[in-house]
JSON list of C-alpha atoms in Angstrom, two decimals:
[
{"chain": "A", "resi": 681, "resn": "LYS", "atom": "CA", "xyz": [34.86, 73.34, 5.22]},
{"chain": "A", "resi": 682, "resn": "ASP", "atom": "CA", "xyz": [32.98, 74.36, 1.59]},
{"chain": "A", "resi": 683, "resn": "ILE", "atom": "CA", "xyz": [36.60, 75.38, 0.37]},
{"chain": "A", "resi": 684, "resn": "LEU", "atom": "CA", "xyz": [38.27, 72.57, 1.45]},
{"chain": "A", "resi": 685, "resn": "VAL", "atom": "CA", "xyz": [35.99, 70.55, -0.40]},
{"chain": "A", "resi": 686, "resn": "GLU", "atom": "CA", "xyz": [37.55, 72.26, -3.83]},
{"chain": "A", "resi": 687, "resn": "VAL", "atom": "CA", "xyz": [41.06, 70.62, -2.33]},
{"chain": "A", "resi": 688, "resn": "LEU", "atom": "CA", "xyz": [39.92, 66.87, -2.93]},
{"chain": "A", "resi": 689, "resn": "VAL", "atom": "CA", "xyz": [40.36, 67.06, -6.23]},
{"chain": "A", "resi": 690, "resn": "GLY", "atom": "CA", "xyz": [41.50, 63.21, -7.59]},
{"chain": "A", "resi": 691, "resn": "LEU", "atom": "CA", "xyz": [40.37, 62.07, -4.73]},
{"chain": "A", "resi": 692, "resn": "ASP", "atom": "CA", "xyz": [38.34, 58.91, -4.84]},
{"chain": "A", "resi": 693, "resn": "SER", "atom": "CA", "xyz": [38.63, 57.76, -1.37]},
{"chain": "A", "resi": 694, "resn": "ASP", "atom": "CA", "xyz": [35.37, 56.96, 1.37]},
{"chain": "A", "resi": 695, "resn": "ARG", "atom": "CA", "xyz": [36.85, 60.05, 3.47]},
{"chain": "A", "resi": 696, "resn": "ALA", "atom": "CA", "xyz": [36.55, 62.20, 0.91]},
{"chain": "A", "resi": 697, "resn": "TRP", "atom": "CA", "xyz": [32.96, 61.08, -0.78]},
{"chain": "A", "resi": 698, "resn": "GLU", "atom": "CA", "xyz": [32.03, 61.30, 3.60]},
{"chain": "A", "resi": 699, "resn": "LEU", "atom": "CA", "xyz": [32.98, 65.06, 3.08]},
{"chain": "A", "resi": 700, "resn": "ARG", "atom": "CA", "xyz": [30.99, 65.45, -0.85]},
{"chain": "A", "resi": 701, "resn": "GLU", "atom": "CA", "xyz": [27.94, 64.12, 0.89]},
{"chain": "A", "resi": 702, "resn": "GLU", "atom": "CA", "xyz": [28.00, 66.26, 4.51]},
{"chain": "A", "resi": 703, "resn": "LEU", "atom": "CA", "xyz": [28.55, 69.36, 2.16]},
{"chain": "A", "resi": 704, "resn": "LEU", "atom": "CA", "xyz": [25.69, 68.25, -0.27]},
{"chain": "A", "resi": 705, "resn": "ALA", "atom": "CA", "xyz": [23.43, 67.69, 2.91]},
{"chain": "A", "resi": 706, "resn": "LYS", "atom": "CA", "xyz": [23.56, 71.54, 3.85]},
{"chain": "A", "resi": 707, "resn": "GLY", "atom": "CA", "xyz": [22.30, 72.36, 0.23]},
{"chain": "A", "resi": 708, "resn": "SER", "atom": "CA", "xyz": [24.82, 75.43, 0.25]},
{"chain": "A", "resi": 709, "resn": "PHE", "atom": "CA", "xyz": [25.07, 77.02, -3.51]},
{"chain": "A", "resi": 710, "resn": "PHE", "atom": "CA", "xyz": [29.01, 77.68, -2.94]},
{"chain": "A", "resi": 711, "resn": "SER", "atom": "CA", "xyz": [29.31, 73.90, -1.19]},
{"chain": "A", "resi": 712, "resn": "ARG", "atom": "CA", "xyz": [27.41, 72.65, -5.11]},
{"chain": "A", "resi": 713, "resn": "ASN", "atom": "CA", "xyz": [30.05, 74.78, -6.69]},
{"chain": "A", "resi": 714, "resn": "TYR", "atom": "CA", "xyz": [32.85, 73.98, -5.16]},
{"chain": "A", "resi": 715, "resn": "ILE", "atom": "CA", "xyz": [32.23, 70.12, -4.89]},
{"chain": "A", "resi": 716, "resn": "VAL", "atom": "CA", "xyz": [31.76, 69.81, -8.50]},
{"chain": "A", "resi": 717, "resn": "LYS", "atom": "CA", "xyz": [35.18, 71.67, -8.77]},
{"chain": "A", "resi": 718, "resn": "GLY", "atom": "CA", "xyz": [36.51, 68.97, -6.59]},
{"chain": "A", "resi": 719, "resn": "LEU", "atom": "CA", "xyz": [35.55, 66.18, -8.78]},
{"chain": "A", "resi": 720, "resn": "ALA", "atom": "CA", "xyz": [38.29, 67.20, -11.69]},
{"chain": "A", "resi": 721, "resn": "GLY", "atom": "CA", "xyz": [40.06, 64.21, -12.92]},
{"chain": "A", "resi": 722, "resn": "LEU", "atom": "CA", "xyz": [37.27, 61.47, -11.39]},
{"chain": "A", "resi": 723, "resn": "ASP", "atom": "CA", "xyz": [36.21, 59.68, -13.92]},
{"chain": "A", "resi": 724, "resn": "SER", "atom": "CA", "xyz": [34.58, 56.73, -11.50]},
{"chain": "A", "resi": 725, "resn": "ASP", "atom": "CA", "xyz": [31.09, 55.64, -11.90]},
{"chain": "A", "resi": 726, "resn": "ARG", "atom": "CA", "xyz": [30.22, 57.93, -8.31]},
{"chain": "A", "resi": 727, "resn": "ALA", "atom": "CA", "xyz": [31.84, 60.95, -9.98]},
{"chain": "A", "resi": 728, "resn": "TRP", "atom": "CA", "xyz": [29.89, 60.90, -12.69]},
{"chain": "A", "resi": 729, "resn": "GLU", "atom": "CA", "xyz": [26.73, 59.83, -10.96]},
{"chain": "A", "resi": 730, "resn": "LEU", "atom": "CA", "xyz": [27.02, 63.45, -8.54]},
{"chain": "A", "resi": 731, "resn": "ARG", "atom": "CA", "xyz": [27.85, 65.12, -11.94]},
{"chain": "A", "resi": 732, "resn": "GLU", "atom": "CA", "xyz": [24.57, 64.02, -13.28]},
{"chain": "A", "resi": 733, "resn": "LYS", "atom": "CA", "xyz": [22.36, 64.26, -10.05]},
{"chain": "A", "resi": 734, "resn": "LEU", "atom": "CA", "xyz": [23.47, 68.16, -10.23]},
{"chain": "A", "resi": 735, "resn": "LEU", "atom": "CA", "xyz": [22.68, 68.57, -14.05]},
{"chain": "A", "resi": 736, "resn": "ALA", "atom": "CA", "xyz": [19.38, 66.92, -13.19]},
{"chain": "A", "resi": 737, "resn": "GLU", "atom": "CA", "xyz": [18.20, 69.31, -9.93]},
{"chain": "A", "resi": 738, "resn": "GLY", "atom": "CA", "xyz": [18.96, 72.16, -12.52]},
{"chain": "A", "resi": 739, "resn": "ALA", "atom": "CA", "xyz": [22.49, 73.22, -11.79]},
{"chain": "A", "resi": 740, "resn": "ASN", "atom": "CA", "xyz": [22.83, 76.86, -11.80]},
{"chain": "A", "resi": 741, "resn": "ASN", "atom": "CA", "xyz": [25.21, 78.32, -13.96]},
{"chain": "A", "resi": 742, "resn": "ASN", "atom": "CA", "xyz": [28.01, 78.06, -11.01]},
{"chain": "A", "resi": 743, "resn": "VAL", "atom": "CA", "xyz": [27.21, 74.86, -10.80]},
{"chain": "A", "resi": 744, "resn": "ARG", "atom": "CA", "xyz": [28.07, 74.18, -14.77]},
{"chain": "A", "resi": 745, "resn": "PHE", "atom": "CA", "xyz": [31.26, 76.38, -14.77]},
{"chain": "A", "resi": 746, "resn": "GLY", "atom": "CA", "xyz": [31.96, 73.70, -11.81]},
{"chain": "A", "resi": 747, "resn": "ILE", "atom": "CA", "xyz": [30.89, 70.71, -13.78]},
{"chain": "A", "resi": 748, "resn": "ALA", "atom": "CA", "xyz": [32.62, 71.62, -16.86]},
{"chain": "A", "resi": 749, "resn": "CYS", "atom": "CA", "xyz": [35.93, 72.24, -14.85]},
{"chain": "A", "resi": 750, "resn": "SER", "atom": "CA", "xyz": [35.34, 68.85, -13.63]},
{"chain": "A", "resi": 751, "resn": "LEU", "atom": "CA", "xyz": [36.11, 67.38, -16.66]},
{"chain": "A", "resi": 752, "resn": "ALA", "atom": "CA", "xyz": [40.19, 68.22, -16.89]},
{"chain": "A", "resi": 753, "resn": "GLY", "atom": "CA", "xyz": [41.75, 65.69, -17.71]},
{"chain": "A", "resi": 754, "resn": "LEU", "atom": "CA", "xyz": [38.84, 63.51, -18.98]},
{"chain": "A", "resi": 755, "resn": "ASP", "atom": "CA", "xyz": [38.93, 61.83, -22.39]},
{"chain": "A", "resi": 756, "resn": "SER", "atom": "CA", "xyz": [36.35, 59.30, -21.59]},
{"chain": "A", "resi": 757, "resn": "ASP", "atom": "CA", "xyz": [33.16, 59.25, -23.73]},
{"chain": "A", "resi": 758, "resn": "ARG", "atom": "CA", "xyz": [31.10, 60.13, -20.98]},
{"chain": "A", "resi": 759, "resn": "ALA", "atom": "CA", "xyz": [33.53, 63.45, -20.22]},
{"chain": "A", "resi": 760, "resn": "TRP", "atom": "CA", "xyz": [33.18, 64.18, -24.22]},
{"chain": "A", "resi": 761, "resn": "LYS", "atom": "CA", "xyz": [29.32, 63.82, -24.15]},
{"chain": "A", "resi": 762, "resn": "LEU", "atom": "CA", "xyz": [29.57, 65.97, -21.38]},
{"chain": "A", "resi": 763, "resn": "ARG", "atom": "CA", "xyz": [31.42, 68.57, -23.04]},
{"chain": "A", "resi": 764, "resn": "GLU", "atom": "CA", "xyz": [29.35, 68.51, -26.37]},
{"chain": "A", "resi": 765, "resn": "LYS", "atom": "CA", "xyz": [26.27, 68.97, -24.17]},
{"chain": "A", "resi": 766, "resn": "LEU", "atom": "CA", "xyz": [28.08, 72.17, -22.23]},
{"chain": "A", "resi": 767, "resn": "LEU", "atom": "CA", "xyz": [29.64, 73.28, -25.54]},
{"chain": "A", "resi": 768, "resn": "ALA", "atom": "CA", "xyz": [25.24, 73.60, -26.59]},
{"chain": "A", "resi": 769, "resn": "GLU", "atom": "CA", "xyz": [24.77, 75.59, -23.39]},
{"chain": "A", "resi": 770, "resn": "GLY", "atom": "CA", "xyz": [27.24, 78.06, -24.28]},
{"chain": "A", "resi": 771, "resn": "TYR", "atom": "CA", "xyz": [30.04, 77.35, -22.63]},
{"chain": "A", "resi": 772, "resn": "THR", "atom": "CA", "xyz": [32.47, 77.19, -25.09]},
{"chain": "A", "resi": 773, "resn": "ASN", "atom": "CA", "xyz": [35.28, 78.73, -23.47]},
{"chain": "A", "resi": 774, "resn": "THR", "atom": "CA", "xyz": [35.93, 76.27, -20.40]},
{"chain": "A", "resi": 775, "resn": "VAL", "atom": "CA", "xyz": [35.23, 73.42, -22.56]},
{"chain": "A", "resi": 776, "resn": "LEU", "atom": "CA", "xyz": [37.77, 74.40, -24.64]},
{"chain": "A", "resi": 777, "resn": "GLU", "atom": "CA", "xyz": [40.13, 76.27, -22.35]},
{"chain": "A", "resi": 778, "resn": "LEU", "atom": "CA", "xyz": [40.18, 72.95, -19.99]},
{"chain": "A", "resi": 779, "resn": "LEU", "atom": "CA", "xyz": [41.19, 70.54, -22.49]},
{"chain": "A", "resi": 780, "resn": "ALA", "atom": "CA", "xyz": [45.05, 71.05, -21.93]},
{"chain": "A", "resi": 781, "resn": "GLY", "atom": "CA", "xyz": [46.88, 68.22, -21.15]},
{"chain": "A", "resi": 782, "resn": "LEU", "atom": "CA", "xyz": [44.51, 66.08, -23.70]},
{"chain": "A", "resi": 783, "resn": "ASP", "atom": "CA", "xyz": [46.21, 64.89, -26.76]},
{"chain": "A", "resi": 784, "resn": "SER", "atom": "CA", "xyz": [43.66, 62.45, -28.39]},
{"chain": "A", "resi": 785, "resn": "ASP", "atom": "CA", "xyz": [42.34, 62.91, -31.30]},
{"chain": "A", "resi": 786, "resn": "ARG", "atom": "CA", "xyz": [38.79, 64.09, -30.27]},
{"chain": "A", "resi": 787, "resn": "ALA", "atom": "CA", "xyz": [40.86, 66.81, -28.33]},
{"chain": "A", "resi": 788, "resn": "TRP", "atom": "CA", "xyz": [42.31, 67.92, -31.18]},
{"chain": "A", "resi": 789, "resn": "GLU", "atom": "CA", "xyz": [39.22, 67.73, -33.44]},
{"chain": "A", "resi": 790, "resn": "LEU", "atom": "CA", "xyz": [37.71, 69.98, -31.19]},
{"chain": "A", "resi": 791, "resn": "ARG", "atom": "CA", "xyz": [40.35, 72.09, -31.13]},
{"chain": "A", "resi": 792, "resn": "GLU", "atom": "CA", "xyz": [40.52, 72.09, -35.10]},
{"chain": "A", "resi": 793, "resn": "ARG", "atom": "CA", "xyz": [36.51, 72.82, -34.99]},
{"chain": "A", "resi": 794, "resn": "PHE", "atom": "CA", "xyz": [37.12, 75.94, -33.00]},
{"chain": "A", "resi": 795, "resn": "MET", "atom": "CA", "xyz": [39.66, 77.41, -35.32]},
{"chain": "A", "resi": 796, "resn": "LYS", "atom": "CA", "xyz": [37.91, 77.01, -38.44]},
{"chain": "A", "resi": 797, "resn": "GLU", "atom": "CA", "xyz": [34.87, 78.42, -36.97]},
{"chain": "A", "resi": 798, "resn": "GLY", "atom": "CA", "xyz": [34.36, 82.39, -37.57]},
{"chain": "A", "resi": 799, "resn": "ALA", "atom": "CA", "xyz": [34.45, 83.03, -34.02]},
{"chain": "A", "resi": 800, "resn": "ASN", "atom": "CA", "xyz": [38.10, 81.81, -33.28]},
{"chain": "A", "resi": 801, "resn": "LYS", "atom": "CA", "xyz": [39.67, 85.01, -33.41]},
{"chain": "A", "resi": 802, "resn": "GLN", "atom": "CA", "xyz": [38.16, 85.50, -29.98]},
{"chain": "A", "resi": 803, "resn": "TYR", "atom": "CA", "xyz": [39.48, 82.15, -28.30]},
{"chain": "A", "resi": 804, "resn": "ILE", "atom": "CA", "xyz": [43.09, 83.63, -29.61]},
{"chain": "A", "resi": 805, "resn": "ALA", "atom": "CA", "xyz": [42.99, 86.50, -28.33]},
{"chain": "A", "resi": 806, "resn": "TYR", "atom": "CA", "xyz": [41.72, 85.81, -25.02]},
{"chain": "A", "resi": 807, "resn": "GLY", "atom": "CA", "xyz": [44.77, 82.80, -24.89]},
{"chain": "A", "resi": 808, "resn": "ILE", "atom": "CA", "xyz": [41.89, 80.34, -24.46]},
{"chain": "A", "resi": 809, "resn": "TYR", "atom": "CA", "xyz": [42.69, 78.19, -27.75]},
{"chain": "A", "resi": 810, "resn": "SER", "atom": "CA", "xyz": [46.80, 78.31, -26.58]},
{"chain": "A", "resi": 811, "resn": "ASN", "atom": "CA", "xyz": [45.88, 77.24, -22.66]},
{"chain": "A", "resi": 812, "resn": "SER", "atom": "CA", "xyz": [44.09, 74.07, -24.59]},
{"chain": "A", "resi": 813, "resn": "LEU", "atom": "CA", "xyz": [47.01, 72.93, -26.05]},
{"chain": "A", "resi": 814, "resn": "MET", "atom": "CA", "xyz": [49.49, 73.11, -22.57]},
{"chain": "A", "resi": 815, "resn": "GLY", "atom": "CA", "xyz": [50.30, 70.05, -21.74]},
{"chain": "A", "resi": 816, "resn": "ALA", "atom": "CA", "xyz": [49.87, 68.18, -25.37]},
{"chain": "A", "resi": 817, "resn": "VAL", "atom": "CA", "xyz": [52.35, 69.53, -26.93]},
{"chain": "A", "resi": 818, "resn": "ARG", "atom": "CA", "xyz": [54.38, 69.01, -23.95]},
{"chain": "A", "resi": 819, "resn": "LYS", "atom": "CA", "xyz": [53.47, 65.49, -24.03]},
{"chain": "A", "resi": 820, "resn": "ALA", "atom": "CA", "xyz": [53.84, 65.45, -27.77]},
{"chain": "A", "resi": 821, "resn": "ARG", "atom": "CA", "xyz": [57.28, 66.87, -27.49]},
{"chain": "A", "resi": 822, "resn": "ALA", "atom": "CA", "xyz": [58.35, 64.19, -25.11]},
{"chain": "A", "resi": 823, "resn": "ASP", "atom": "CA", "xyz": [56.59, 60.93, -27.60]},
{"chain": "A", "resi": 824, "resn": "ARG", "atom": "CA", "xyz": [59.19, 62.55, -30.58]},
{"chain": "A", "resi": 825, "resn": "GLU", "atom": "CA", "xyz": [61.77, 62.99, -28.51]},
{"chain": "A", "resi": 826, "resn": "LYS", "atom": "CA", "xyz": [61.19, 59.10, -27.19]},
{"chain": "A", "resi": 827, "resn": "ARG", "atom": "CA", "xyz": [61.06, 57.89, -30.55]},
{"chain": "A", "resi": 828, "resn": "SER", "atom": "CA", "xyz": [64.12, 59.07, -31.86]},
{"chain": "A", "resi": 829, "resn": "SER", "atom": "CA", "xyz": [66.00, 58.35, -29.29]}
]
């Protein structure tokens, strides 16, 4: 069931939450990591309560990584506030790479910020910067094509 719960990505149903809560009650380290990764794309109050609970409990590095992963696709104020917190804690690569698909001004500002910083060679060398552009470039092309037709 530990790995199964990661398959619940994007599911906000009562049954999905029952499975998450059942695994949380067991207290397994692996469960927490999989559960939080499975929150990717969920911007509901329930998902945010769980992220905040795990952070308040002093989540270890793997769970914090999972929390960073759970922000994939989210462009809300809460998501950006948590991204900034995770950036300050050193989760730069994960946060930057998981901007994939985001085409908002905030996402572009963060990409530009990393390109201007001296460490940008690392992000380019590992493909992290280019990975952060996936989806956003496709969306920009599609928008441009719509406008021209």
